[in-house]
XYZ file of N, CA, C and O in Angstrom:
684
model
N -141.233 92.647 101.086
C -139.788 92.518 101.233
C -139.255 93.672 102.078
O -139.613 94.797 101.730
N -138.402 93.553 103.202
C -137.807 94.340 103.807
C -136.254 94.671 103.187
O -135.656 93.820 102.528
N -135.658 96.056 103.487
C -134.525 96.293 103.056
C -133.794 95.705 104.434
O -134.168 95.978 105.575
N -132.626 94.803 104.075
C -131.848 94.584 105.238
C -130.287 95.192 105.332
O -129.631 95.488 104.333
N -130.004 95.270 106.149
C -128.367 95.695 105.898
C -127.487 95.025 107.348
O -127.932 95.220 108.479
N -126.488 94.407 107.158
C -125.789 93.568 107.757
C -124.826 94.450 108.929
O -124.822 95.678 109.005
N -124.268 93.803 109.541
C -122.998 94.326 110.515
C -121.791 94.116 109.966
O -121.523 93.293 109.091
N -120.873 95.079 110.637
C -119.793 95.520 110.547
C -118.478 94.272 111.225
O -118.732 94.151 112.423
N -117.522 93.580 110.932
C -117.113 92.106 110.935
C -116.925 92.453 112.525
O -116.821 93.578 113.015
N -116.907 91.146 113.227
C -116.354 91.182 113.993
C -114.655 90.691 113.671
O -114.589 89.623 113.063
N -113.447 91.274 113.971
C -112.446 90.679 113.477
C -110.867 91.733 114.129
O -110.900 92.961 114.210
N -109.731 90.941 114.481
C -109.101 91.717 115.273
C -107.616 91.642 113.765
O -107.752 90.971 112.742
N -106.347 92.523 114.095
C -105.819 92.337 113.284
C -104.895 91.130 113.257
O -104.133 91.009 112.298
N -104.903 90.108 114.363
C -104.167 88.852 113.767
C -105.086 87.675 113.585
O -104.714 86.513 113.750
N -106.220 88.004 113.262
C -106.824 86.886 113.077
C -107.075 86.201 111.710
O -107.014 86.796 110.634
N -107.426 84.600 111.900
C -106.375 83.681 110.838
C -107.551 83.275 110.104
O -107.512 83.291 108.874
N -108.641 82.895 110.747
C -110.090 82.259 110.340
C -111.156 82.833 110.275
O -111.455 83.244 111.396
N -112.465 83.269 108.961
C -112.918 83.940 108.739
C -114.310 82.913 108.722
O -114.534 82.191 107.751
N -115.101 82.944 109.786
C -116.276 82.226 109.495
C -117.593 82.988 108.785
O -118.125 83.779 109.564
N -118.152 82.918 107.614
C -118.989 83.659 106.847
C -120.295 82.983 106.768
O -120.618 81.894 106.294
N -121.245 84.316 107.611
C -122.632 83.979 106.829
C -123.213 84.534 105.904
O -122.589 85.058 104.980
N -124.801 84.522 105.995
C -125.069 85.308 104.885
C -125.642 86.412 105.180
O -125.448 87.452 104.552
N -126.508 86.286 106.299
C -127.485 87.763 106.576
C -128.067 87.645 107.732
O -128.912 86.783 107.975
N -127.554 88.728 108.755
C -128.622 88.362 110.010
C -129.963 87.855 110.314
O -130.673 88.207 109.371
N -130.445 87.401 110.908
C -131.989 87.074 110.850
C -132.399 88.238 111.688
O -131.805 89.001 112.449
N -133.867 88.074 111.195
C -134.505 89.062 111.946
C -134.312 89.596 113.844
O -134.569 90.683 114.360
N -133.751 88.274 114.492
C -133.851 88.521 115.821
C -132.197 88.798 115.623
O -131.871 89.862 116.149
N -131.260 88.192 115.084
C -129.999 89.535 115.405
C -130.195 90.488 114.432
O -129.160 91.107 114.182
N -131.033 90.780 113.877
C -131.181 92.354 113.223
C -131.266 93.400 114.487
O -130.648 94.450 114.664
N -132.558 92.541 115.561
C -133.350 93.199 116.582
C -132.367 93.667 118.017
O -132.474 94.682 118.706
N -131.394 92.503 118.148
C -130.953 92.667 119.279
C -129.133 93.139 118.456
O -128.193 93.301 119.234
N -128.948 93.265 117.223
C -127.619 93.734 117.017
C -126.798 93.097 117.510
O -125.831 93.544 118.126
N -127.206 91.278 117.200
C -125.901 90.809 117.255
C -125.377 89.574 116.159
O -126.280 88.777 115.903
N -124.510 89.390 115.708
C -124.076 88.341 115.150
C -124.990 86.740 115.886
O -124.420 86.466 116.941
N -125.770 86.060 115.696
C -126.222 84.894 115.619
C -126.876 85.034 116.607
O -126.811 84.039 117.328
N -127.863 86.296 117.216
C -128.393 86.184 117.817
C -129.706 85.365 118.784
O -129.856 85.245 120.000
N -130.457 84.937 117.697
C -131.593 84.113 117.913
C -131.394 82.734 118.859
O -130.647 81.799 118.573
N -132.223 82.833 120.027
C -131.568 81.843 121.102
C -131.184 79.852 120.714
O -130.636 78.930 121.317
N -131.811 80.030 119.496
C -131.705 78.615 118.910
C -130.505 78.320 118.188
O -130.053 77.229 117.843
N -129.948 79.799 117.972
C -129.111 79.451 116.843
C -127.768 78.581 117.735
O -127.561 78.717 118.941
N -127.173 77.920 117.043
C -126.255 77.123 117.806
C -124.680 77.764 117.356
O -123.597 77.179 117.364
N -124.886 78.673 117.107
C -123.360 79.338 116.785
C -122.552 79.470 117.426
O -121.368 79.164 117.282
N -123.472 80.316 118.856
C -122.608 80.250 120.388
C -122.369 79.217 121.435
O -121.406 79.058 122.186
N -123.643 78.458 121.283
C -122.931 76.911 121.690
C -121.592 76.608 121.286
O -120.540 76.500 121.915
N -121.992 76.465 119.691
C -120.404 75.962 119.531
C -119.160 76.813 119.891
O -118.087 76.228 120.040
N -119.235 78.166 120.040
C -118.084 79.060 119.984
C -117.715 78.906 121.520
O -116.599 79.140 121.983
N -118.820 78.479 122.240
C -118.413 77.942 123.378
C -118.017 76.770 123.756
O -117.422 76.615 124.823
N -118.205 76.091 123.189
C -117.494 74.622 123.248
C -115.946 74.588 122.874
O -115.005 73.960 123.359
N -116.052 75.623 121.688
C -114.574 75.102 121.035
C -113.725 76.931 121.924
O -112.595 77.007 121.443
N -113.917 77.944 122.729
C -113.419 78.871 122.591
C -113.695 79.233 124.206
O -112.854 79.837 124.873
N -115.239 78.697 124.856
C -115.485 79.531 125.826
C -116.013 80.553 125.752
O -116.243 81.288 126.712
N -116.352 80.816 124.365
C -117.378 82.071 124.295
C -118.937 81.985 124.170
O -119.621 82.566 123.327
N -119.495 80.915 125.450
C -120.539 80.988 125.902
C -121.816 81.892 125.593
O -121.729 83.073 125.931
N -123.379 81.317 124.786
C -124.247 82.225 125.287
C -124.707 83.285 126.477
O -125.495 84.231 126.498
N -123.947 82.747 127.330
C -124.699 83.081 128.599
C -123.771 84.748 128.874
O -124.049 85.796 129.457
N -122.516 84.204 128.044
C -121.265 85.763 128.552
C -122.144 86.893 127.437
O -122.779 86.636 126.415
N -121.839 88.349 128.198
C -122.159 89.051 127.427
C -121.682 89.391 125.917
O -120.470 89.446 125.713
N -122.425 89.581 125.038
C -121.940 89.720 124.082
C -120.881 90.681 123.635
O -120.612 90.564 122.440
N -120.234 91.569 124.259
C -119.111 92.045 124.125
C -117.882 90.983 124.386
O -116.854 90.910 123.712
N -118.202 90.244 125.429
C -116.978 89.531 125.877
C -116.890 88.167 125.249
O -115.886 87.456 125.250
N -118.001 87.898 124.737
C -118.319 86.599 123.113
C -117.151 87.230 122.323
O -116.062 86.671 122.193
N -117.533 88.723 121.685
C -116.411 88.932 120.831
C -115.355 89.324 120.710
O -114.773 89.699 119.693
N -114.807 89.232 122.412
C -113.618 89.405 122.691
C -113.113 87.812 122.624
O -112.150 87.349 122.013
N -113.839 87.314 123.245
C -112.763 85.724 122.694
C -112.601 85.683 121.980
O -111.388 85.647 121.771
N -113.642 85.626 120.532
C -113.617 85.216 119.295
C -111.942 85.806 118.715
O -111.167 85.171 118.000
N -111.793 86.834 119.143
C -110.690 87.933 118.436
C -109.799 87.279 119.412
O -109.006 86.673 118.691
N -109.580 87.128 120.236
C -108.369 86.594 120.938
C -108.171 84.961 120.407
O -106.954 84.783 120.464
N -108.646 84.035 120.048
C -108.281 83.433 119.072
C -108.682 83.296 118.183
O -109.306 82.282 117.870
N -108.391 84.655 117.153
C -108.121 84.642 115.795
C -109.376 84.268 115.142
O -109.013 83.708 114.108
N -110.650 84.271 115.179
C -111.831 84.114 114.687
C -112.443 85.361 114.642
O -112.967 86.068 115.503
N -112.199 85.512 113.047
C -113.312 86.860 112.590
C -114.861 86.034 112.305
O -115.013 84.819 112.183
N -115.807 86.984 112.251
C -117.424 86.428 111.791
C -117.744 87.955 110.860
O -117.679 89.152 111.139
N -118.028 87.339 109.912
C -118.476 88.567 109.047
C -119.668 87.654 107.951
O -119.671 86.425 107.884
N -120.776 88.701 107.032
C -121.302 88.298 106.307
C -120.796 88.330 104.813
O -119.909 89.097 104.440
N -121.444 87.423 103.985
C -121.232 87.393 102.334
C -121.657 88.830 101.827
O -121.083 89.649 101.109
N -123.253 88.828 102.668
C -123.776 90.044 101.834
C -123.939 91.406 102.648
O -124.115 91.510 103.862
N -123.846 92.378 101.747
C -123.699 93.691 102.860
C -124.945 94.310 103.057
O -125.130 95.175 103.913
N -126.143 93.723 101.984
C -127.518 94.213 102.001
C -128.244 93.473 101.195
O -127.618 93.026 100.234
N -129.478 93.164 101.273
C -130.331 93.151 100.393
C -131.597 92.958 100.787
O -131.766 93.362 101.937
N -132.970 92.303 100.074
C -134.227 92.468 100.594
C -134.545 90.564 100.776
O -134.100 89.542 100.254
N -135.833 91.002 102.105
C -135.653 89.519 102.431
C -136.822 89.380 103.193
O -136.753 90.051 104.223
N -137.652 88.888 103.094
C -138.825 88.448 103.687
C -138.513 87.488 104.749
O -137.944 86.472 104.351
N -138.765 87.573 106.097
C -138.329 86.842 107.443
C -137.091 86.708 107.224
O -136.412 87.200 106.323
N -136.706 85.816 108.334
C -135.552 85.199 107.943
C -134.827 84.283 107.283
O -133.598 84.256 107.348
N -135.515 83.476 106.608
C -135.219 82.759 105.811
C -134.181 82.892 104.681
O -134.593 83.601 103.763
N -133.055 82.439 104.523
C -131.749 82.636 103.125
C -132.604 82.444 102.381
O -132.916 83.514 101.859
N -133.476 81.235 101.844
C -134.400 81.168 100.540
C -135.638 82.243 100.573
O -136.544 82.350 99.747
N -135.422 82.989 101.739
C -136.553 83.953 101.024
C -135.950 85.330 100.603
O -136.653 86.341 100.600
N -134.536 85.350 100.222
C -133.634 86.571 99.649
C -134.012 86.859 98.428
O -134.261 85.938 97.650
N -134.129 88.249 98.019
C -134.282 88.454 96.580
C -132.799 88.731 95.963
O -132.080 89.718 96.119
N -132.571 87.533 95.204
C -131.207 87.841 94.418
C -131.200 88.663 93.609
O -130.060 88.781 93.161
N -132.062 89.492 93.049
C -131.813 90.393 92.369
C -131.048 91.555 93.304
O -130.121 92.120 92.723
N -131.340 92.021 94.798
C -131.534 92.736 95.486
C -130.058 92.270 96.636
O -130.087 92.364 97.863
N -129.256 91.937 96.070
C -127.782 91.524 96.582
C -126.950 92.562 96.525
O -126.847 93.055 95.402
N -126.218 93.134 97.518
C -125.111 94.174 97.642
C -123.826 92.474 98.657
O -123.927 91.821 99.696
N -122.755 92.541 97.391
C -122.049 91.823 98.783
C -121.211 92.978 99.319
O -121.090 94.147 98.952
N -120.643 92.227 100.364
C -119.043 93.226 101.400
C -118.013 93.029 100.195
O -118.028 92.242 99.249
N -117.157 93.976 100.552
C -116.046 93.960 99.912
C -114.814 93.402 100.716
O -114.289 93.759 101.771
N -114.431 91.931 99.412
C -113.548 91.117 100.177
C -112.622 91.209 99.745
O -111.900 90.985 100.717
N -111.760 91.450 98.657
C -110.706 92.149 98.437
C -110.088 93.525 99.482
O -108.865 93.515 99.628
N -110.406 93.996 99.774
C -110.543 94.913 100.390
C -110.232 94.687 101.887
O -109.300 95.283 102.426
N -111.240 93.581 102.730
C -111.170 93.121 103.265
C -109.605 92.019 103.689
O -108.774 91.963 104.595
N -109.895 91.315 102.443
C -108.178 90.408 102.825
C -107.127 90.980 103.129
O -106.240 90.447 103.797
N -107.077 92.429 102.567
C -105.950 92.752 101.959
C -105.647 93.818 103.659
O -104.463 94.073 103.879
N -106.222 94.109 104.233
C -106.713 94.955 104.946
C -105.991 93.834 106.536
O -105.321 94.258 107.477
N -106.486 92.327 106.272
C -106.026 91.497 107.204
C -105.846 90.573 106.516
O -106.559 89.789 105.891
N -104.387 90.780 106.742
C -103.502 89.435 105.655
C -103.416 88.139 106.410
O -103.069 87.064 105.920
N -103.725 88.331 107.502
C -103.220 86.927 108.543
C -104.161 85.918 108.186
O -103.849 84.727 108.202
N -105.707 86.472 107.746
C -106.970 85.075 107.352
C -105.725 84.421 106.384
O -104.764 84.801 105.714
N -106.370 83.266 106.754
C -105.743 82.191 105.441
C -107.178 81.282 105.406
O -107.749 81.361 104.318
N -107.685 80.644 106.166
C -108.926 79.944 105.878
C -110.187 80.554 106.207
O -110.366 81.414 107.070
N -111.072 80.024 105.425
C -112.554 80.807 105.340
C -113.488 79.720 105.701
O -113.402 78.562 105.293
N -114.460 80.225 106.563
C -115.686 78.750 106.741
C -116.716 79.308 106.549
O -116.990 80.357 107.130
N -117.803 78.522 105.381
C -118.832 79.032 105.279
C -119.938 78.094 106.161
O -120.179 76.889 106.234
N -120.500 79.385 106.818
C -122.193 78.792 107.886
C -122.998 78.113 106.911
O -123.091 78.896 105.965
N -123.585 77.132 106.672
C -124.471 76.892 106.097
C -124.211 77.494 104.139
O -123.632 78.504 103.738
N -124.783 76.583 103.475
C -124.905 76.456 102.218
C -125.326 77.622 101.141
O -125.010 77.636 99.951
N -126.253 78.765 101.963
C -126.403 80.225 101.211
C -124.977 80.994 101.112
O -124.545 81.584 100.122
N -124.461 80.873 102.150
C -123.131 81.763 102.639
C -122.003 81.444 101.490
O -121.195 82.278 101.084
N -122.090 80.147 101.061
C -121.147 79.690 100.497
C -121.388 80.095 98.827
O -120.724 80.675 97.969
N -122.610 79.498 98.892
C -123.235 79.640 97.193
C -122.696 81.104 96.602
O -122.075 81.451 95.597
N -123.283 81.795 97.798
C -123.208 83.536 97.089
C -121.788 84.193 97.094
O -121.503 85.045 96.252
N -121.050 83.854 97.892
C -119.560 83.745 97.991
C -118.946 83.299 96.865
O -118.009 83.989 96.464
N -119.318 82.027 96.062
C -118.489 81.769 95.094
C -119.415 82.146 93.826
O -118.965 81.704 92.769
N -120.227 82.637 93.754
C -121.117 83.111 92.320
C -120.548 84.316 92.162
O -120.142 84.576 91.029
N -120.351 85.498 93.406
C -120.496 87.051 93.424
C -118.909 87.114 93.647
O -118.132 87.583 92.815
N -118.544 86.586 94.862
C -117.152 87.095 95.622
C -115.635 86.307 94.777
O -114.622 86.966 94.546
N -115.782 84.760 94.403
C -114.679 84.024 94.431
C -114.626 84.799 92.937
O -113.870 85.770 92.919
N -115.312 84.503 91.714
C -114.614 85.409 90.399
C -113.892 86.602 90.488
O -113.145 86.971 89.582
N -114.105 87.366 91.750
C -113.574 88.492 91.911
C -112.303 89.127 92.063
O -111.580 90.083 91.784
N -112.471 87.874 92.763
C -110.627 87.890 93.627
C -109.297 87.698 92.879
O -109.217 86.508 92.572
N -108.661 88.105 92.632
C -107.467 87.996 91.830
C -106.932 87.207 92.832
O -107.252 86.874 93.973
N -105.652 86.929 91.750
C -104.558 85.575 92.378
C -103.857 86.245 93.639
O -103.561 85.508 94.579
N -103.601 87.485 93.702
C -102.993 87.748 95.379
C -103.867 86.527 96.582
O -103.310 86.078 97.583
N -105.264 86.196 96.171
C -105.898 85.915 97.332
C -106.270 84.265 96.869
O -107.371 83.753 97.067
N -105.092 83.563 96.208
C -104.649 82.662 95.884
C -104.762 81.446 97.303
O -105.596 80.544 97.383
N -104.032 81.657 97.978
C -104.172 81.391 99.577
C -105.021 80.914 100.242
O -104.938 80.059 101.124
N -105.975 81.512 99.799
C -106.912 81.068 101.168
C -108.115 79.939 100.718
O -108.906 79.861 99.778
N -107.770 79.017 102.055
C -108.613 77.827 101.875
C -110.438 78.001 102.514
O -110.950 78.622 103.445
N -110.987 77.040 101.374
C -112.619 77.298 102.251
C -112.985 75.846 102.366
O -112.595 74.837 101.778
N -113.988 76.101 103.455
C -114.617 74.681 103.721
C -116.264 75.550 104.066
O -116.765 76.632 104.372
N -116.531 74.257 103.771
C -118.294 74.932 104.333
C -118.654 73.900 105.389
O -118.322 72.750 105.101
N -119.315 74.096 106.648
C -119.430 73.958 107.522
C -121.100 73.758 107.831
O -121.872 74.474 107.194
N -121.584 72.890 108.701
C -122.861 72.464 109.019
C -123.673 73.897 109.264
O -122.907 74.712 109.780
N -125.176 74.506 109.013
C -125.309 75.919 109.343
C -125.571 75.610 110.834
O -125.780 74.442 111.163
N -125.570 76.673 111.820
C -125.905 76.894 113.066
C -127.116 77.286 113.327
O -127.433 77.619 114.469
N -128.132 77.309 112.113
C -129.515 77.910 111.998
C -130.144 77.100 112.590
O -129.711 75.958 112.431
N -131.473 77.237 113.572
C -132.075 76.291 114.099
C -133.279 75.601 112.755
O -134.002 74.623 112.943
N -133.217 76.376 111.517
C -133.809 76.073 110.482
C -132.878 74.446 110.205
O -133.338 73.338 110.482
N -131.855 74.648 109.755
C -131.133 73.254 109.790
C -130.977 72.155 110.896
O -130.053 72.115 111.709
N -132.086 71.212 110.799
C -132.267 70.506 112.046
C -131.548 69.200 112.014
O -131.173 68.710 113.080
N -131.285 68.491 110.687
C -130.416 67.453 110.240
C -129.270 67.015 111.465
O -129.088 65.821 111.703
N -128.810 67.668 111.925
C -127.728 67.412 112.952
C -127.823 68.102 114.628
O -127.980 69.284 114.934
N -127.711 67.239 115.281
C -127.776 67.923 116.923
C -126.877 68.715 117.126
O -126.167 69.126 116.208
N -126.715 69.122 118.505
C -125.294 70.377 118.313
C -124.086 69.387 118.584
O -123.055 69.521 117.925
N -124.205 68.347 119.594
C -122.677 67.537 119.635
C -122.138 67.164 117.805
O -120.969 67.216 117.424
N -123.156 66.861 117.061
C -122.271 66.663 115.979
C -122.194 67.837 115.116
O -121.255 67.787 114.321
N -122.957 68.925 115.052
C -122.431 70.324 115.024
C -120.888 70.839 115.525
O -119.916 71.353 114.972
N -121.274 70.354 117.031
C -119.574 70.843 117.644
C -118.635 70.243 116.859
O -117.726 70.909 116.362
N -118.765 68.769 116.640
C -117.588 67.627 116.441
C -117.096 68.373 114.991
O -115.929 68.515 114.624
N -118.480 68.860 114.185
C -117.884 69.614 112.430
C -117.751 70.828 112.682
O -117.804 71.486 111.643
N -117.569 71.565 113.775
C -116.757 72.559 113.753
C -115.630 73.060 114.054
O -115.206 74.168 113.726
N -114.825 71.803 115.043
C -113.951 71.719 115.097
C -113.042 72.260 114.784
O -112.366 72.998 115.500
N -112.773 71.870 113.143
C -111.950 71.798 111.719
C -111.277 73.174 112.108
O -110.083 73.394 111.907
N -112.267 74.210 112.763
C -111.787 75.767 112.660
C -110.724 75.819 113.491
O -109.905 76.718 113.303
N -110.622 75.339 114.039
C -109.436 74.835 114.903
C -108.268 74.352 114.890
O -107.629 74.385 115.942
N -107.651 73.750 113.645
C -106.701 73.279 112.844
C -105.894 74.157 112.214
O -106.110 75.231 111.653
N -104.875 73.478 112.415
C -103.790 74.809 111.498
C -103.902 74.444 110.326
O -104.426 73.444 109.836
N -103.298 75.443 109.813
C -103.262 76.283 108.485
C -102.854 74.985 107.426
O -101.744 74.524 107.693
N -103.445 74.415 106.448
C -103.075 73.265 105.374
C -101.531 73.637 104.678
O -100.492 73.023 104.921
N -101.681 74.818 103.745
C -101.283 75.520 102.640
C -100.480 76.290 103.801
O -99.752 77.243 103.521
């Protein structure tokens, strides 16, 4: 088991939508970036729906993202993990981020999207009991993962379910 430890959000102060994973994989551990691994389809889509293209450098990926209002941050702030794999996490060995802290810090999120099905699970086991009613507000949806591990869906119908992030505010 390796010790892992996550990045720091990407996120500007008016931004509205908080897309959450769970833990870098080994190749954005390597290259220090949010969804790095060339399969992952994260930046496809962020380019489809934003223009923030694989191909642009990754500084200027997370300058779009922040210019419309899309933070990316993880569930967990550390733990141990054999490859990359979410099912190969040791739950004993879970540190999450602090999201209280976080909301309160940027009041403008109102909706949350979780990447794939780990992101979400550990979010509402560890993070959602946590939260007091101030953070009443904010809506979640969970979202197809962008992992090239999740092969179930191509990226056009990836794009088409990510859309949603795109929609104003319900509540």
């Amino acid at each position: 088991m390796t010790d892992i430890r996550g990045f720091a959000p990407i996120v500007s102060r008016g931004a509205q939508v908080l897309i959450l994973g769970s833990m870098p994989s080994e190749v954005s551990l390597l290259k220090q970036q949010y969804y790095g691994h060339p399969s992952n389809a994260f930046w496809p889509i962020m380019g489809a729906l934003f223009g923030a293209f694989p191909d642009l450098d990754y500084e200027r990926r997370k300058a779009i993202l922040m210019e419309n209002k899309v933070a990316v941050w993880d569930v967990l702030q550390s733990c141990q993990r054999q490859g990359s794999l979410d099912s190969n996490i040791a739950w004993a060995s879970i540190k999450t981020n602090d999201f209280a802290n976080f909301f309160s810090e940027y009041k403008f999120i109102r909706r949350v999207f979780f990447n794939g099905g780990m992101a979400e699970k550990v979010y509402k086991k560890y993070i959602l009991p946590s939260l007091d009613q101030r953070f009443a507000y904010l809506e979640y949806q969970r979202l197809p993962s962008t992992s090239p591990a999740h092969a179930s869906l191509n990226l056009a119908q990836k794009i088409e379910a990510w859309k949603v992030i795109k929609q104003p505010v319900v509540k």
